[in-house]
Amino acid sequence: MQSYTIGQAARLLGVSPDTARRWADAGRVATHRDEAGRRLIDGRALAAFSIEVGQSVGGEDEAPYTSARNAFPGIVTAVKLGDVAAQVEIQAGPHRLVSLLTREAVEELGLEVGMQATARVKSTSVHIDRT
């Protein structure tokens, strides 16, 4: 399973690295250390935490989490596979995006809960890029 540094997790959550570090220090999300001593967050743990953070974000005074060309980098929080179709959910900061695509596309991209991905929105379609 992929793990993320505090900085990578902060970017995916749409917060500063200092905020992500404070959350880790407070025990809101579990970390472990790699061989180099860097603190890492397991992808599945970050996916679950990103849902919690996304649901608690509110208020109209906050700036929306956006990026150029309607790209929403985030973390895969759910993958539901059918015989032919699939549903993929991504938490990108406070935004939860859901894409319906073919099972074959999900398998080719190797999408699974806890991995980083980018949802691209054009009109009413959401496209998923593995990052």
Tab-separated table of C-alpha atoms in Angstrom, residues 5-121:
chain	number	residue	atom	x	y	z
A	5	THR	CA	4.647	12.090	3.626
A	6	ILE	CA	3.114	14.804	5.788
A	7	GLY	CA	3.592	17.284	2.909
A	8	GLN	CA	1.915	15.015	0.361
A	9	ALA	CA	-0.956	14.335	2.744
A	10	ALA	CA	-1.379	18.055	3.361
A	11	ARG	CA	-1.645	18.733	-0.374
A	12	LEU	CA	-4.224	15.974	-0.800
A	13	LEU	CA	-6.232	17.269	2.158
A	14	GLY	CA	-6.058	20.876	0.965
A	15	VAL	CA	-4.310	22.137	4.113
A	16	SER	CA	-0.842	23.387	5.035
A	17	PRO	CA	1.883	20.917	6.042
A	18	ASP	CA	1.833	22.528	9.511
A	19	THR	CA	-1.862	21.694	9.887
A	20	ALA	CA	-1.308	18.095	8.747
A	21	ARG	CA	1.622	17.794	11.172
A	22	ARG	CA	-0.501	19.135	14.059
A	23	TRP	CA	-3.257	16.628	13.228
A	24	ALA	CA	-0.692	13.803	13.237
A	25	ASP	CA	0.835	15.052	16.513
A	26	ALA	CA	-2.643	15.138	18.063
A	27	GLY	CA	-3.263	11.542	16.982
A	28	ARG	CA	-6.054	12.353	14.541
A	29	VAL	CA	-4.221	10.341	11.873
A	30	ALA	CA	-1.647	7.606	12.552
A	31	THR	CA	1.900	7.903	11.222
A	32	HIS	CA	4.924	5.637	11.011
A	33	ARG	CA	8.548	6.269	10.102
A	34	ASP	CA	10.401	5.051	7.019
A	35	GLU	CA	14.058	4.016	6.851
A	36	ALA	CA	15.098	7.664	6.452
A	37	GLY	CA	13.130	8.688	9.551
A	38	ARG	CA	10.397	10.553	7.652
A	39	ARG	CA	6.887	10.369	9.062
A	40	LEU	CA	4.496	8.632	6.701
A	41	ILE	CA	0.743	8.081	6.655
A	42	ASP	CA	-0.661	4.819	5.293
A	43	GLY	CA	-2.836	5.372	2.209
A	44	ARG	CA	-5.899	3.636	3.646
A	45	ALA	CA	-5.647	5.631	6.879
A	46	LEU	CA	-5.308	8.858	4.885
A	47	ALA	CA	-8.316	7.923	2.728
A	48	ALA	CA	-10.479	7.405	5.822
A	49	PHE	CA	-9.187	10.597	7.438
A	50	SER	CA	-9.792	12.610	4.256
A	51	ILE	CA	-13.473	11.629	4.371
A	52	GLU	CA	-13.671	12.813	7.980
A	53	VAL	CA	-11.962	16.112	7.133
A	54	GLY	CA	-14.118	16.617	4.024
A	55	GLN	CA	-17.319	16.122	6.002
A	56	SER	CA	-16.244	18.534	8.739
A	57	VAL	CA	-15.246	21.333	6.352
A	58	GLY	CA	-17.963	23.885	6.063
A	59	GLY	CA	-18.722	27.520	5.956
A	60	GLU	CA	-19.041	29.817	3.031
A	61	ASP	CA	-16.097	31.958	4.131
A	62	GLU	CA	-13.594	29.277	3.152
A	63	ALA	CA	-12.035	29.395	-0.290
A	64	PRO	CA	-12.984	26.430	-2.478
A	65	TYR	CA	-10.311	23.838	-3.222
A	66	THR	CA	-9.678	24.243	-6.931
A	67	SER	CA	-6.850	23.955	-9.411
A	68	ALA	CA	-6.183	24.803	-13.031
A	69	ARG	CA	-8.165	23.037	-15.741
A	70	ASN	CA	-10.725	21.649	-13.309
A	71	ALA	CA	-8.307	19.091	-11.866
A	72	PHE	CA	-8.950	17.870	-8.335
A	73	PRO	CA	-5.965	15.963	-6.925
A	74	GLY	CA	-7.017	13.754	-4.074
A	75	ILE	CA	-7.090	10.269	-2.658
A	76	VAL	CA	-9.264	7.335	-3.681
A	77	THR	CA	-11.706	6.599	-0.860
A	78	ALA	CA	-13.894	3.918	-2.485
A	79	VAL	CA	-13.864	1.602	-5.503
A	80	LYS	CA	-16.995	-0.401	-6.312
A	81	LEU	CA	-16.606	-2.908	-9.130
A	82	GLY	CA	-19.491	-4.380	-11.104
A	83	ASP	CA	-19.355	-6.884	-13.939
A	84	VAL	CA	-18.864	-4.148	-16.552
A	85	ALA	CA	-19.040	-0.783	-14.771
A	86	ALA	CA	-17.294	0.665	-11.730
A	87	GLN	CA	-17.699	3.591	-9.358
A	88	VAL	CA	-14.679	5.454	-7.976
A	89	GLU	CA	-14.849	8.061	-5.209
A	90	ILE	CA	-12.101	10.623	-4.623
A	91	GLN	CA	-11.811	13.009	-1.681
A	92	ALA	CA	-10.032	16.158	-2.871
A	93	GLY	CA	-9.790	18.486	0.101
A	94	PRO	CA	-13.390	19.216	1.092
A	95	HIS	CA	-14.710	17.892	-2.242
A	96	ARG	CA	-16.020	14.354	-2.751
A	97	LEU	CA	-16.073	13.394	-6.424
A	98	VAL	CA	-17.658	10.244	-7.846
A	99	SER	CA	-16.934	8.871	-11.292
A	100	LEU	CA	-18.678	6.063	-13.145
A	101	LEU	CA	-16.358	4.315	-15.571
A	102	THR	CA	-15.719	0.861	-16.950
A	103	ARG	CA	-14.341	-1.906	-14.769
A	104	GLU	CA	-11.611	-2.360	-17.392
A	105	ALA	CA	-10.493	1.276	-16.962
A	106	VAL	CA	-10.289	0.895	-13.173
A	107	GLU	CA	-8.246	-2.293	-13.528
A	108	GLU	CA	-5.913	-0.766	-16.147
A	109	LEU	CA	-5.282	2.237	-13.881
A	110	GLY	CA	-4.839	-0.058	-10.892
A	111	LEU	CA	-7.109	2.158	-8.799
A	112	GLU	CA	-7.571	1.142	-5.174
A	113	VAL	CA	-8.491	2.797	-1.895
A	114	GLY	CA	-5.661	4.874	-0.465
A	115	MET	CA	-3.888	5.754	-3.689
A	116	GLN	CA	-3.438	9.222	-5.067
A	117	ALA	CA	-5.473	10.159	-8.134
A	118	THR	CA	-6.737	13.263	-9.881
A	119	ALA	CA	-10.355	13.784	-10.903
A	120	ARG	CA	-10.765	15.980	-13.973
A	121	VAL	CA	-14.151	17.533	-14.491
